[in-house]
Coordinates of C-alpha atoms and ligand atoms in Angstrom, one line a residue:
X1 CA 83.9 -71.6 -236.9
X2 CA 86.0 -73.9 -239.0
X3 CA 88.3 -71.7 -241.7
X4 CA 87.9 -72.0 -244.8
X5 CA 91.4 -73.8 -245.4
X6 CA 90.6 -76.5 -242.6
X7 CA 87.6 -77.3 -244.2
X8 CA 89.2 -77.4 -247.6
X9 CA 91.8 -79.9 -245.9
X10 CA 89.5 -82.5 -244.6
X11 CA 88.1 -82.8 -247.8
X12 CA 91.5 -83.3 -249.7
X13 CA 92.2 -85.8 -247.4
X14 CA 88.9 -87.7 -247.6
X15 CA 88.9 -88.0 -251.0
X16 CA 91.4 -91.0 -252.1
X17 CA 92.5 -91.8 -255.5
X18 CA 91.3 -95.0 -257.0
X19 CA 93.3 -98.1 -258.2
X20 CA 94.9 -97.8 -261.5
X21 CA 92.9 -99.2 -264.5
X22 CA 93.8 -100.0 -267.9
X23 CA 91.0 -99.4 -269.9
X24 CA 90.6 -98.5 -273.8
X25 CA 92.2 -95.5 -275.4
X26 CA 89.2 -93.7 -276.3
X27 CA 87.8 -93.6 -273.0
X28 CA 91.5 -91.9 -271.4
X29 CA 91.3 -88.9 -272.8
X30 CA 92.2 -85.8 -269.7
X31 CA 93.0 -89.0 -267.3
X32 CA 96.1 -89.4 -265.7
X33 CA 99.0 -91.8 -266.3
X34 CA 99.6 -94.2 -263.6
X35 CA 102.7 -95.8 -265.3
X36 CA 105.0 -94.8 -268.1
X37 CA 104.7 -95.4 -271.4
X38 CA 107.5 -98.0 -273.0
X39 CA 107.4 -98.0 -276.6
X40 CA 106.8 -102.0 -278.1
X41 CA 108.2 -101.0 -281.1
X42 CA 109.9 -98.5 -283.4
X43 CA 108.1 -95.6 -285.3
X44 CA 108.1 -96.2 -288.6
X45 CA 108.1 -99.2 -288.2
X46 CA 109.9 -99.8 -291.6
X47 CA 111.8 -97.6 -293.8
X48 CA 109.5 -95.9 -295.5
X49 CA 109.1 -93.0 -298.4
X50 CA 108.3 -89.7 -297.3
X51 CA 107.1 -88.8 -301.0
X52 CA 104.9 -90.3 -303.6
X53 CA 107.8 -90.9 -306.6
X54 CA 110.7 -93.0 -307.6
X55 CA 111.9 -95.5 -305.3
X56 CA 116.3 -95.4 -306.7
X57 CA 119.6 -96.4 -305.9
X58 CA 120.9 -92.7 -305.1
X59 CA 124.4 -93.1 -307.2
X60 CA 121.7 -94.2 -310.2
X61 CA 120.8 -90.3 -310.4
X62 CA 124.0 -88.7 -309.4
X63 CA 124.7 -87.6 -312.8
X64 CA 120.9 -86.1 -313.5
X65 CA 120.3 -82.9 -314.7
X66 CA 117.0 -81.0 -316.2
X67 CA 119.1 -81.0 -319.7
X68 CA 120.2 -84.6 -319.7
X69 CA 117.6 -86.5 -317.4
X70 CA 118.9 -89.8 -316.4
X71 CA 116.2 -92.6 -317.7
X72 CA 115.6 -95.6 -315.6
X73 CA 113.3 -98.7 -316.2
X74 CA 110.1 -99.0 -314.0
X75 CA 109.9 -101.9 -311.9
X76 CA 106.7 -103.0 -309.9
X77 CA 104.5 -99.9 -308.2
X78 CA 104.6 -100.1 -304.2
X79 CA 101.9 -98.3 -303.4
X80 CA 101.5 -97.7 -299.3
X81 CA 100.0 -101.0 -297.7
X82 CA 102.0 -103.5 -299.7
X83 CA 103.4 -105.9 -297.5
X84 CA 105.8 -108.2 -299.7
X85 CA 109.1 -107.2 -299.5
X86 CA 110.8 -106.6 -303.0
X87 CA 114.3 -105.9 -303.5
X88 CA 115.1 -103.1 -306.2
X89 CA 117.9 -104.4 -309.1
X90 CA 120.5 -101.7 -309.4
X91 CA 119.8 -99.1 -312.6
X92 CA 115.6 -99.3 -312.2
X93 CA 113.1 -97.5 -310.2
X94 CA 110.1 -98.4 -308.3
X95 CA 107.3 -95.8 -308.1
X96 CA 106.7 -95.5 -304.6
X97 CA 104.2 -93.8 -303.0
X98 CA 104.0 -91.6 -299.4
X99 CA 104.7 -94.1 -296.3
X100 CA 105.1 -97.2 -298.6
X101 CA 108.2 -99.5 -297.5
X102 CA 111.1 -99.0 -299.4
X103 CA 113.0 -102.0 -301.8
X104 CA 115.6 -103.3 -300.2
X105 CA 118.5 -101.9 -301.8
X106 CA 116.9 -98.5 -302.8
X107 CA 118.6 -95.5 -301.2
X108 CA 116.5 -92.6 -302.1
X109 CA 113.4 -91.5 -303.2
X110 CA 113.3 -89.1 -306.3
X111 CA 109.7 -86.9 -305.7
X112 CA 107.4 -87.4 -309.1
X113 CA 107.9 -83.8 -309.4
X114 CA 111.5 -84.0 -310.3
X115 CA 110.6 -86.6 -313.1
X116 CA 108.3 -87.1 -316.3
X117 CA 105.9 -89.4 -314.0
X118 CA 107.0 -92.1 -316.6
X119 CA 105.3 -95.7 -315.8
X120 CA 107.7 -97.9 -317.7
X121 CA 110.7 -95.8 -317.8
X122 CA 111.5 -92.4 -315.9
X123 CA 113.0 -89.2 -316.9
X124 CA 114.9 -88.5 -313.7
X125 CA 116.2 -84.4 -313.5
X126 CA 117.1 -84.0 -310.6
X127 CA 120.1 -86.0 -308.4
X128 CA 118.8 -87.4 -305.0
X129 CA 121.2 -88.1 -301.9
X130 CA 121.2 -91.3 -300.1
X131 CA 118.7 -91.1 -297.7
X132 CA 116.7 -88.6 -299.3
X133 CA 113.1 -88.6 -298.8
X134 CA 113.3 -91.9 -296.6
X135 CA 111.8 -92.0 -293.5
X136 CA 114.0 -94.4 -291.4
X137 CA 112.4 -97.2 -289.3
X138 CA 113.3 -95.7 -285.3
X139 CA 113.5 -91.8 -286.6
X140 CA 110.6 -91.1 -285.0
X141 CA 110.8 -93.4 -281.8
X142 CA 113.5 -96.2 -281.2
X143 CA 111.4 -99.6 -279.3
X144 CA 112.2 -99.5 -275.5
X145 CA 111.7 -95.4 -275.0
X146 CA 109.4 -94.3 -272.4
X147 CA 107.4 -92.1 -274.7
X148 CA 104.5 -90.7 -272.0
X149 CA 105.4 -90.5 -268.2
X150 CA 103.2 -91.8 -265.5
X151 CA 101.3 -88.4 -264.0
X152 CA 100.9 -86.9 -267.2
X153 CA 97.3 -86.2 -268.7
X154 CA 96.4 -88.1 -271.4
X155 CA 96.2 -85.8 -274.3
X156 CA 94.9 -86.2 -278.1
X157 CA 98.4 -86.1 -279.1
X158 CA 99.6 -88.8 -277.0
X159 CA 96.7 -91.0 -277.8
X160 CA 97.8 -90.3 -281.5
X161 CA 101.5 -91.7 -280.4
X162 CA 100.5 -94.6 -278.4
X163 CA 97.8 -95.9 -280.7
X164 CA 100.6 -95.4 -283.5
X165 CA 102.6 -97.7 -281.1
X166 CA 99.7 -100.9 -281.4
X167 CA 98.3 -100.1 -277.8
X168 CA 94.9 -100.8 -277.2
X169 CA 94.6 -99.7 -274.0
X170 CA 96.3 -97.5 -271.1
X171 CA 96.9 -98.0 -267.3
X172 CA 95.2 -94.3 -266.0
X173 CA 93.9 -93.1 -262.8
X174 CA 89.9 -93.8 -263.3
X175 CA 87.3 -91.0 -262.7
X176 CA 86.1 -90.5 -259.4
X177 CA 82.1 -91.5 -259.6
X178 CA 80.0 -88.9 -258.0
X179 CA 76.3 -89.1 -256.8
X180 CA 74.7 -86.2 -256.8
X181 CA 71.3 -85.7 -254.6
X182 CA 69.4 -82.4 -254.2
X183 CA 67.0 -82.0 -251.5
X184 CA 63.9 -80.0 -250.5
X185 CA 60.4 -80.5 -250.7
X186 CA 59.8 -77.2 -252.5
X187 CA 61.8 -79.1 -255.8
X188 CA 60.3 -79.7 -258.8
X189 CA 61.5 -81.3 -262.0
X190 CA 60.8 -79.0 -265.5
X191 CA 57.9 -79.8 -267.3
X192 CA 55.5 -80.4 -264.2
X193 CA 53.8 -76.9 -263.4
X194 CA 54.4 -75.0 -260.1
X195 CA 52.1 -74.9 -257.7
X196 CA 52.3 -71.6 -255.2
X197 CA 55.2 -72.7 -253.3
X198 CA 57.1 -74.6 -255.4
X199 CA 60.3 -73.8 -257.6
X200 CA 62.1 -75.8 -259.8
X201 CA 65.2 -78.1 -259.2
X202 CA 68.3 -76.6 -260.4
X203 CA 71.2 -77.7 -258.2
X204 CA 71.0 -81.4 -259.7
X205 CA 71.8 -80.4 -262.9
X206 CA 74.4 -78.0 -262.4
X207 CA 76.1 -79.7 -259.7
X208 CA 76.6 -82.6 -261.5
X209 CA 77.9 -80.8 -265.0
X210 CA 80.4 -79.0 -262.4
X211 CA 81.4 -82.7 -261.4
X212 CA 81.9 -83.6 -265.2
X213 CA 83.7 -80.5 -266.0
X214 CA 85.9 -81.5 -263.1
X215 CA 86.8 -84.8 -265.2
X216 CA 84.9 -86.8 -262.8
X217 CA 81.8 -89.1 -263.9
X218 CA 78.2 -88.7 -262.0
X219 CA 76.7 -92.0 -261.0
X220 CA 73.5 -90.7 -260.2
X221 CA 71.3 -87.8 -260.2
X222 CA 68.7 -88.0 -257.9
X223 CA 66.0 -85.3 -255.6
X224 CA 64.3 -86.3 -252.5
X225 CA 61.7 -84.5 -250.7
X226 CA 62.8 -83.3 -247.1
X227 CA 61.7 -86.6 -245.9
X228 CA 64.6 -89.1 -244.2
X229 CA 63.1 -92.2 -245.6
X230 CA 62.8 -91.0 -249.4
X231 CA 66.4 -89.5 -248.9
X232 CA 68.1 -92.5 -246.9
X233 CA 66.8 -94.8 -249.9
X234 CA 68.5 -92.9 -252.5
X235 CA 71.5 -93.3 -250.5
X236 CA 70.5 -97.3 -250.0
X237 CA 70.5 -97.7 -253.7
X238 CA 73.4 -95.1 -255.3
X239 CA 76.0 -95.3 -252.4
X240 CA 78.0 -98.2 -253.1
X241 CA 78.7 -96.9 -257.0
X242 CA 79.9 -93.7 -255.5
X243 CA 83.7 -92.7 -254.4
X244 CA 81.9 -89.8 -253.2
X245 CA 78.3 -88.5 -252.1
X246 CA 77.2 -84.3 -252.6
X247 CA 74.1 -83.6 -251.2
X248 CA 72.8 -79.9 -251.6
X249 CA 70.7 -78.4 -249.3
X250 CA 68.9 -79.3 -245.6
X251 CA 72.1 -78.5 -243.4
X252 CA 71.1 -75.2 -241.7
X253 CA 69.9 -74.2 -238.9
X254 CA 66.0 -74.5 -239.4
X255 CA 63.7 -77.1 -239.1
X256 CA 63.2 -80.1 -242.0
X257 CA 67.2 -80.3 -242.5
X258 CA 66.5 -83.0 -243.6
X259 CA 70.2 -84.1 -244.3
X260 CA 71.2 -83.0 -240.5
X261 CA 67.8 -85.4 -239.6
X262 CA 69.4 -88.1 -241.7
X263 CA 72.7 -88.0 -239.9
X264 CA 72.2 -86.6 -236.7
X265 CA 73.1 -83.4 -235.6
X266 CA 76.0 -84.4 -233.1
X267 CA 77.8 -86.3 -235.6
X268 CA 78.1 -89.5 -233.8
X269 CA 76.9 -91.1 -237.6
X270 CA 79.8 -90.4 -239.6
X271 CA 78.5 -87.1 -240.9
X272 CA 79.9 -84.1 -238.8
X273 CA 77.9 -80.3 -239.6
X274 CA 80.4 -77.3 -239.2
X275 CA 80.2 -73.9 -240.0
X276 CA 83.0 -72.4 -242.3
X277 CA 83.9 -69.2 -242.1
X278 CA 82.7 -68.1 -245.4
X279 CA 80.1 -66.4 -247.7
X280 CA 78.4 -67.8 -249.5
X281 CA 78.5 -71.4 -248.1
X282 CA 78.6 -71.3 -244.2
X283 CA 77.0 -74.8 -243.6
X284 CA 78.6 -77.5 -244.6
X285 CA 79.0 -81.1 -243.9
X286 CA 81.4 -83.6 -244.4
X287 CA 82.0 -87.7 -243.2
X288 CA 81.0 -91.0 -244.6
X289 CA 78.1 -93.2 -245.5
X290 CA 79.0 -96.8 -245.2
X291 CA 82.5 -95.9 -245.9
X292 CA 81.7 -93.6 -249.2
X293 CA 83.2 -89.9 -248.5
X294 CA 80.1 -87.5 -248.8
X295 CA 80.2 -83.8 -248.5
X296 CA 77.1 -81.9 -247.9
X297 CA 76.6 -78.6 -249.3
X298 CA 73.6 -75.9 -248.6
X299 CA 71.2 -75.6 -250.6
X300 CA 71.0 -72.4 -252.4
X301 CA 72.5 -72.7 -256.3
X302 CA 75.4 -70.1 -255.5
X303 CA 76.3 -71.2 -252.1
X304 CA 76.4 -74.8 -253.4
X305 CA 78.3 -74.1 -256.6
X306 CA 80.6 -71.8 -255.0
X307 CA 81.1 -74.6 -252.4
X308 CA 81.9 -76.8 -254.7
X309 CA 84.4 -74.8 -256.5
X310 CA 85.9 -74.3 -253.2
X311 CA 86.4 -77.8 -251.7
X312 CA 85.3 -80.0 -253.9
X313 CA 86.6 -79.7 -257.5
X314 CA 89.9 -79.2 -256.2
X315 CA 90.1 -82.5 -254.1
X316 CA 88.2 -84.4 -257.2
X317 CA 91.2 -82.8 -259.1
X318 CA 93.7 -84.0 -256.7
X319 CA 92.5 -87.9 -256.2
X320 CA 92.5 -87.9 -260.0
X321 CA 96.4 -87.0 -260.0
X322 CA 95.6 -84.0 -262.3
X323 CA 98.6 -82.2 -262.5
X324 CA 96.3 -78.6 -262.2
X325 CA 93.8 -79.5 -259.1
X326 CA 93.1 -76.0 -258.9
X327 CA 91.6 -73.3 -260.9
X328 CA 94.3 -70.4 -261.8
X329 CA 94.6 -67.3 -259.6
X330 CA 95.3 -64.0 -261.0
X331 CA 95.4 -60.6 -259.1
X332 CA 93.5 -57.8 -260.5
X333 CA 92.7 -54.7 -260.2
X334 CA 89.2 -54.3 -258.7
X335 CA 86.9 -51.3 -260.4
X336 CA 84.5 -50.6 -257.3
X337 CA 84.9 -50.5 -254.0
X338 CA 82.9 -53.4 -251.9
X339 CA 82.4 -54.4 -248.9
X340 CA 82.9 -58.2 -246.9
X341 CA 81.6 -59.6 -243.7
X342 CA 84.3 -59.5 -240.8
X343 CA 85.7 -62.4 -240.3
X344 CA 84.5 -64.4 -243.2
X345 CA 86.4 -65.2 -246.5
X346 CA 84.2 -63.7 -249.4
X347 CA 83.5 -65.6 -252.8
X348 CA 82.0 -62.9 -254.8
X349 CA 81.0 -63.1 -258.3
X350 CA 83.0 -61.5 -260.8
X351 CA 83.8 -60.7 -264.1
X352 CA 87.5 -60.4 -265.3
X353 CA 88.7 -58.6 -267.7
X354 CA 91.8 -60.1 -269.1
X355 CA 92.9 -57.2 -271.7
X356 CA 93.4 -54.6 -268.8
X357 CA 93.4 -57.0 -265.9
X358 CA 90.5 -55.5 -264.3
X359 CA 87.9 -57.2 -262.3
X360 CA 84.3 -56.1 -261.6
X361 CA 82.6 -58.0 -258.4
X362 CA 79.7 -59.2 -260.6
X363 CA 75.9 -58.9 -259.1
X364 CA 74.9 -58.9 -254.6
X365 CA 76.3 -61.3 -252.9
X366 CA 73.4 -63.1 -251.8
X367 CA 73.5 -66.5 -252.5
X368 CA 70.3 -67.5 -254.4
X369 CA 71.0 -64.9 -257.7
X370 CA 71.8 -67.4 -260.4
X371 CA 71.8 -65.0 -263.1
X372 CA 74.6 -63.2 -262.1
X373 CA 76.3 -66.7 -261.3
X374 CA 75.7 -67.9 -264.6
X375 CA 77.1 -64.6 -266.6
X376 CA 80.7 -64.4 -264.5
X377 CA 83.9 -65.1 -265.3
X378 CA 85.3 -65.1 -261.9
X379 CA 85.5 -65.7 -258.1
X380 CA 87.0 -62.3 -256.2
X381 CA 88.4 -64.3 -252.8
X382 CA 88.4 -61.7 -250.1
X383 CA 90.7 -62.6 -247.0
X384 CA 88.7 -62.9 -243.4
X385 CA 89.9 -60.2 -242.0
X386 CA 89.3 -57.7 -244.6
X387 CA 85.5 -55.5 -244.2
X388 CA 86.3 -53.4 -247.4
X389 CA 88.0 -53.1 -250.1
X390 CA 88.2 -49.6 -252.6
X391 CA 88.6 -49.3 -255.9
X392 CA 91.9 -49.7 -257.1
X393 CA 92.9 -52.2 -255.1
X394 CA 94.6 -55.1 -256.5
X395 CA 92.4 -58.6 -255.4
X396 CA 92.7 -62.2 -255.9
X397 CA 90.9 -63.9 -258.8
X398 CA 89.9 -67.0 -259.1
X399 CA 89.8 -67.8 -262.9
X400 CA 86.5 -69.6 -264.0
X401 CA 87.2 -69.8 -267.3
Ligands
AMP1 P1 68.2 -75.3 -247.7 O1 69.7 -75.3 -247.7 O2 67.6 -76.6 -247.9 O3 67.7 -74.6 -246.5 O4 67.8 -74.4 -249.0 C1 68.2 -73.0 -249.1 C2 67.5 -72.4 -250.3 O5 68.0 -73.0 -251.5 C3 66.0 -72.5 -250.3 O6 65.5 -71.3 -250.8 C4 65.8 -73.7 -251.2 O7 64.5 -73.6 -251.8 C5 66.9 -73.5 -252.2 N1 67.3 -74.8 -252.8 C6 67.7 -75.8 -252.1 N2 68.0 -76.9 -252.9 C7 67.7 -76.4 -254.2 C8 67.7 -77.0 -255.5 N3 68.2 -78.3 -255.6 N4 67.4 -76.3 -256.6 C9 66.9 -75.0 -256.4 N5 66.9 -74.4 -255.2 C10 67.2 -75.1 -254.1
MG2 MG1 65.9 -77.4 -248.0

């Protein structure tokens, strides 16, 4: 049997990284950097108030007091947006309002608070400092910094700077694009009724949110019947879009496998079938399809999300260059005792507890409860070679949230 880490391995190294892209700003958000960031030009752009008021020349006010205001003419308003430059004559004002450019020759801002508000002449009470109030052109950023550094995640904040900085667009590492294909003839899609027999699809949906929430983008959703033909054509038509292939269920050891039929069982067509020493999830599959990785994964909901927690997200992660491929790991303090298969490493479902760092294994761990799935917070990751472990004990955590 294959270990757990081996199989986790192949995977990593299947899945490649795309070419860069330079694509618009609002689609980057969470993507990665593939270059740095120069700034084109200088933030603010201009010198430019930081306060609706009196645009002055600062010795004009030096003598201002609330007893014996100094009073100035009122020149033209420059309201923010104005984009002729005026020059202010020494002994006037402008009124000047937040992030308008300053006069040429104008030194300081007075706020309106520190005056009468006056439109044609100003009561000034207060003295103002050269430089007061003005925002500098290059305070902020100076033209020719790297702002953002390639392998950084784009973020709302630097989307903020950069589209401050005139760029439409930003070279990132793209999304992986995922095709997702459940199998089983038993699959039905809500809203037709079940016949004896039948149950309802549910790996599609959730396998390809997991992709999303991964930062990846699903190309397809699709379900074939355990049929080779109707699965082999969903492959014909979705394949090529894809940078990678998941498939859930028909890989063990019964009869109508149908993903085992499709490739072969002796993995002579690019798909090799391995057991990995782990519960849930002990069939897997991994190779390519006309070049495009795939990775089949069994085909009940918790052995197929837990599988893909386990190899996939990680690699997905990885090929995206995000700096956090893998979910955190904590160790806490397990409140029951339970039990693990020799020789397996156990995913069990758990619920953490972050205020007194306790963890709960959450529900059985057989691998078709979804309800317990769907309520934890937690993976408990038991090594191989451990068959128990009792209460108290402190475990590793894999942190879902
Ligand atoms: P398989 O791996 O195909 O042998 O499937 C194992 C179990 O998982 C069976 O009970 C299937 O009915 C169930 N199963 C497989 N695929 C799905 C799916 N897409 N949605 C819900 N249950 C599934
Ligand atoms: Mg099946």
């Amino acid at each position: 049997m294959r270990s757990v880490a081996e199989h986790q391995q192949v995977i990593a190294e299947m899945i490649r990284p795309r070419k860069p892209v330079q694509i618009p700003l609002a689609q980057t958000l969470g993507l990665v950097l593939a270059e740095d960031i120069v700034a084109p030009l200088s933030l603010p752009v201009f010198d430019n108030s930081a306060m609706d008021g009196y645009a002055v020349l600062a010795e004009d006010t030096a003598a201002a007091t609330p007893e014996q205001p100094i009073v100035l003419p009122v020149a033209e308003d420059i309201p923010a947006g104005r984009t002729d430059q005026l020059t202010l004559q020494p002994g006037t004002a402008h009124r000047i309002m937040t992030g308008a450019p300053m006069p040429a020759g104008a030194t300081a801002v007075v706020p309106v608070e520190a005056t009468d508000g006056g439109m044609t002449e100003v009561q000034i009470r207060e003295p103002a400092a050269a430089g007061k109030h003005v925002r500098p052109t290059g305070g902020d950023v100076t033209a020719g910094t790297t702002v953002l550094r390639a392998g950084a995640a784009v973020t709302p904040a630097s989307l903020g700077l950069v589209a401050a900085l005139g760029l439409p667009d930003l070279p990132v590492i793209p999304r992986q694009r995922v095709l997702v294909i459940s199998t089983g003839t038993e699959l039905v899609t809500s809203g037709t009724p079940l016949q004896p027999g039948q149950i309802y699809e549910s790996n599609a949906v959730m396998l390809a949110a997991a992709v999303r929430e991964a930062g990846a983008e699903v190309v397809a959703t699709a379900t074939a019947g355990d049929d080779v033909g109707e699965f082999t054509a969903i492959l014909d038509r979705y394949a090529g879009q894809a940078d990678l292939i998941i498939t859930s269920g028909g890989v063990s050891a019964g009869a109508y496998e149908v993903v085992k039929d499709a490739f072969g069982r002796d993995g002579d067509q690019g798909v090799q079938f391995v057991k990995v020493a782990m519960q849930p999830g002990m069939p897997q599959g991994v190779g390519r399809v006309g070049g495009t990785p795939i990775v089949t994964l069994p085909g009940n909901p918790v052995s197929a999300l837990v599988s893909f927690e386990v190899f996939i997200r990680p690699a997905l992660r990885a090929a995206m260059g995000l700096p956090d491929p893998h979910r955190p790991h904590h160790s806490a303090v397990l409140t029951e005792a339970v039990t693990s298969p020799r020789g397996k490493r156990q995913f069990r479902r758990a619920v953490l507890d972050p205020a007194t760092n306790q963890v709960s294994s959450y529900g059985p761990p057989a691998s078709h409860h979804l309800r317990w799935l769907a309520s934890a917070n937690g993976l408990l990751d038991i090594p191989e070679d451990v068959v128990g472990v009792p209460a108290g004990t402190e475990v590793q955590v894999w942190d879902l949230r």
